[in-house]
Amino acid sequence: MYLAGVKPRKILTALKQRDPSNKTVLRTIYNERVKMQLKELQGGTQMQFLYKCITDSGYVSFNKVAKDSGNLECLFFAHPISKQLTKMFPTVFIMDCTYKTNRFRMPLLCIVGVTSTNQTFYSAFAFISNETQSSYVWALDCFRSFFNEHSLPQVIVTDREIALMNVVAVLFPKAKNILCKVHISRNILAKCKKISKVVRNGKIFCLYGNILWMRTHIKNLNIVLTLC
């Protein structure tokens, strides 16, 4: 059941249903799971095990090893089909880092592409040691290897991560780097809450959201007038 991804609590329930006299407790399940995980690692780290899994599965991957310790420091990977889609639809990509997604709290850079019919697809992922410019250079250099000089991205959407934006400007100089509206909206809401807790702020933010998504200046003007 562990290999099938069943959660410990459900494993315990299944054992009790099969044998009501079973004295196993939840801690026993967790301990056995840890033993099996350590056996799978074969003396390596979890990141090294992940690297082995993706290479054995035929993923396109690049890795960066720390010179002093020999530990895996950064890992870039993409499914073969994702690489094909990236080459087929090289125009628009969205880049963002997620946090606290693993026990080592390494940022996971997610790169999402957009098809000609506005459908999204996962293009590539990269575990990086930190969000410094050098880490982004390594990750985006790996990503750039998917393209030739005549089919580089034209639009790259990011949040206001300066290190990432600087690297995008260097490695993809012809691409337009635009900011994600979702991140802008979240930042506006956070700032409004700090300034005032008046209920009207909620109305102002809703109106601002309408302005942000309007496609014409005339509609924007009409909404702005309601704030006056």
PDB file of N, CA and C in Angstrom, residues 111-146:
ATOM      1  N   ILE A 111       8.099  26.376 -14.799  1.00  0.00           N
ATOM      2  CA  ILE A 111       7.994  27.068 -16.085  1.00  0.00           C
ATOM      3  C   ILE A 111       6.806  26.483 -16.840  1.00  0.00           C
ATOM      4  N   VAL A 112       5.852  27.339 -17.152  1.00  0.00           N
ATOM      5  CA  VAL A 112       4.620  26.918 -17.826  1.00  0.00           C
ATOM      6  C   VAL A 112       4.540  27.592 -19.185  1.00  0.00           C
ATOM      7  N   GLY A 113       4.223  26.821 -20.212  1.00  0.00           N
ATOM      8  CA  GLY A 113       4.075  27.361 -21.558  1.00  0.00           C
ATOM      9  C   GLY A 113       2.613  27.572 -21.916  1.00  0.00           C
ATOM     10  N   VAL A 114       2.382  28.316 -22.974  1.00  0.00           N
ATOM     11  CA  VAL A 114       1.024  28.602 -23.447  1.00  0.00           C
ATOM     12  C   VAL A 114       0.926  28.235 -24.922  1.00  0.00           C
ATOM     13  N   THR A 115      -0.092  27.458 -25.276  1.00  0.00           N
ATOM     14  CA  THR A 115      -0.260  27.036 -26.665  1.00  0.00           C
ATOM     15  C   THR A 115      -0.938  28.133 -27.476  1.00  0.00           C
ATOM     16  N   SER A 116      -1.087  27.886 -28.763  1.00  0.00           N
ATOM     17  CA  SER A 116      -1.736  28.853 -29.654  1.00  0.00           C
ATOM     18  C   SER A 116      -3.233  28.971 -29.391  1.00  0.00           C
ATOM     19  N   THR A 117      -3.789  28.033 -28.618  1.00  0.00           N
ATOM     20  CA  THR A 117      -5.215  28.093 -28.260  1.00  0.00           C
ATOM     21  C   THR A 117      -5.406  28.487 -26.794  1.00  0.00           C
ATOM     22  N   ASN A 118      -4.367  29.112 -26.219  1.00  0.00           N
ATOM     23  CA  ASN A 118      -4.397  29.604 -24.836  1.00  0.00           C
ATOM     24  C   ASN A 118      -4.531  28.502 -23.791  1.00  0.00           C
ATOM     25  N   GLN A 119      -4.097  27.306 -24.124  1.00  0.00           N
ATOM     26  CA  GLN A 119      -4.026  26.224 -23.155  1.00  0.00           C
ATOM     27  C   GLN A 119      -2.620  26.219 -22.551  1.00  0.00           C
ATOM     28  N   THR A 120      -2.519  25.923 -21.264  1.00  0.00           N
ATOM     29  CA  THR A 120      -1.209  25.911 -20.619  1.00  0.00           C
ATOM     30  C   THR A 120      -0.682  24.483 -20.480  1.00  0.00           C
ATOM     31  N   PHE A 121       0.623  24.366 -20.381  1.00  0.00           N
ATOM     32  CA  PHE A 121       1.265  23.067 -20.184  1.00  0.00           C
ATOM     33  C   PHE A 121       2.534  23.275 -19.367  1.00  0.00           C
ATOM     34  N   TYR A 122       2.897  22.265 -18.591  1.00  0.00           N
ATOM     35  CA  TYR A 122       4.144  22.341 -17.835  1.00  0.00           C
ATOM     36  C   TYR A 122       5.309  22.140 -18.795  1.00  0.00           C
ATOM     37  N   SER A 123       6.209  23.100 -18.796  1.00  0.00           N
ATOM     38  CA  SER A 123       7.360  23.036 -19.686  1.00  0.00           C
ATOM     39  C   SER A 123       8.562  22.400 -18.997  1.00  0.00           C
ATOM     40  N   ALA A 124       8.907  22.899 -17.817  1.00  0.00           N
ATOM     41  CA  ALA A 124      10.068  22.373 -17.098  1.00  0.00           C
ATOM     42  C   ALA A 124      10.006  22.784 -15.634  1.00  0.00           C
ATOM     43  N   PHE A 125      10.835  22.111 -14.827  1.00  0.00           N
ATOM     44  CA  PHE A 125      10.950  22.424 -13.403  1.00  0.00           C
ATOM     45  C   PHE A 125      12.424  22.476 -13.033  1.00  0.00           C
ATOM     46  N   ALA A 126      12.722  23.226 -11.983  1.00  0.00           N
ATOM     47  CA  ALA A 126      14.106  23.273 -11.505  1.00  0.00           C
ATOM     48  C   ALA A 126      14.135  23.500 -10.000  1.00  0.00           C
ATOM     49  N   PHE A 127      14.727  22.553  -9.280  1.00  0.00           N
ATOM     50  CA  PHE A 127      15.033  22.783  -7.875  1.00  0.00           C
ATOM     51  C   PHE A 127      16.330  23.573  -7.826  1.00  0.00           C
ATOM     52  N   ILE A 128      16.307  24.723  -7.159  1.00  0.00           N
ATOM     53  CA  ILE A 128      17.511  25.540  -7.048  1.00  0.00           C
ATOM     54  C   ILE A 128      17.835  25.755  -5.576  1.00  0.00           C
ATOM     55  N   SER A 129      19.117  25.943  -5.284  1.00  0.00           N
ATOM     56  CA  SER A 129      19.553  26.046  -3.891  1.00  0.00           C
ATOM     57  C   SER A 129      19.065  27.323  -3.229  1.00  0.00           C
ATOM     58  N   ASN A 130      18.914  28.392  -4.024  1.00  0.00           N
ATOM     59  CA  ASN A 130      18.440  29.668  -3.493  1.00  0.00           C
ATOM     60  C   ASN A 130      17.953  30.520  -4.663  1.00  0.00           C
ATOM     61  N   GLU A 131      17.427  31.700  -4.352  1.00  0.00           N
ATOM     62  CA  GLU A 131      16.890  32.574  -5.392  1.00  0.00           C
ATOM     63  C   GLU A 131      17.877  33.683  -5.773  1.00  0.00           C
ATOM     64  N   THR A 132      19.136  33.322  -5.836  1.00  0.00           N
ATOM     65  CA  THR A 132      20.146  34.280  -6.264  1.00  0.00           C
ATOM     66  C   THR A 132      20.216  34.304  -7.786  1.00  0.00           C
ATOM     67  N   GLN A 133      20.878  35.326  -8.289  1.00  0.00           N
ATOM     68  CA  GLN A 133      20.973  35.481  -9.737  1.00  0.00           C
ATOM     69  C   GLN A 133      21.733  34.322 -10.367  1.00  0.00           C
ATOM     70  N   SER A 134      22.766  33.825  -9.678  1.00  0.00           N
ATOM     71  CA  SER A 134      23.565  32.726 -10.228  1.00  0.00           C
ATOM     72  C   SER A 134      22.736  31.454 -10.376  1.00  0.00           C
ATOM     73  N   SER A 135      21.828  31.202  -9.420  1.00  0.00           N
ATOM     74  CA  SER A 135      20.967  30.015  -9.510  1.00  0.00           C
ATOM     75  C   SER A 135      20.005  30.135 -10.683  1.00  0.00           C
ATOM     76  N   TYR A 136      19.456  31.325 -10.877  1.00  0.00           N
ATOM     77  CA  TYR A 136      18.554  31.543 -12.010  1.00  0.00           C
ATOM     78  C   TYR A 136      19.297  31.449 -13.339  1.00  0.00           C
ATOM     79  N   VAL A 137      20.537  31.926 -13.369  1.00  0.00           N
ATOM     80  CA  VAL A 137      21.341  31.818 -14.595  1.00  0.00           C
ATOM     81  C   VAL A 137      21.491  30.355 -14.978  1.00  0.00           C
ATOM     82  N   TRP A 138      21.809  29.528 -13.994  1.00  0.00           N
ATOM     83  CA  TRP A 138      21.995  28.101 -14.280  1.00  0.00           C
ATOM     84  C   TRP A 138      20.695  27.476 -14.791  1.00  0.00           C
ATOM     85  N   ALA A 139      19.580  27.736 -14.096  1.00  0.00           N
ATOM     86  CA  ALA A 139      18.299  27.126 -14.462  1.00  0.00           C
ATOM     87  C   ALA A 139      17.817  27.587 -15.836  1.00  0.00           C
ATOM     88  N   LEU A 140      17.878  28.886 -16.099  1.00  0.00           N
ATOM     89  CA  LEU A 140      17.374  29.400 -17.378  1.00  0.00           C
ATOM     90  C   LEU A 140      18.320  29.086 -18.527  1.00  0.00           C
ATOM     91  N   ASP A 141      19.589  28.883 -18.223  1.00  0.00           N
ATOM     92  CA  ASP A 141      20.519  28.446 -19.265  1.00  0.00           C
ATOM     93  C   ASP A 141      20.169  27.028 -19.709  1.00  0.00           C
ATOM     94  N   CYS A 142      19.776  26.193 -18.751  1.00  0.00           N
ATOM     95  CA  CYS A 142      19.302  24.842 -19.093  1.00  0.00           C
ATOM     96  C   CYS A 142      18.046  24.939 -19.954  1.00  0.00           C
ATOM     97  N   PHE A 143      17.137  25.815 -19.567  1.00  0.00           N
ATOM     98  CA  PHE A 143      15.889  25.985 -20.308  1.00  0.00           C
ATOM     99  C   PHE A 143      16.157  26.511 -21.715  1.00  0.00           C
ATOM    100  N   ARG A 144      17.111  27.399 -21.853  1.00  0.00           N
ATOM    101  CA  ARG A 144      17.427  27.998 -23.153  1.00  0.00           C
ATOM    102  C   ARG A 144      17.942  26.958 -24.142  1.00  0.00           C
ATOM    103  N   SER A 145      18.516  25.876 -23.623  1.00  0.00           N
ATOM    104  CA  SER A 145      19.040  24.829 -24.506  1.00  0.00           C
ATOM    105  C   SER A 145      17.927  24.123 -25.278  1.00  0.00           C
ATOM    106  N   PHE A 146      16.662  24.320 -24.876  1.00  0.00           N
ATOM    107  CA  PHE A 146      15.535  23.722 -25.591  1.00  0.00           C
ATOM    108  C   PHE A 146      15.268  24.408 -26.931  1.00  0.00           C
TER     109      PHE A 146
END
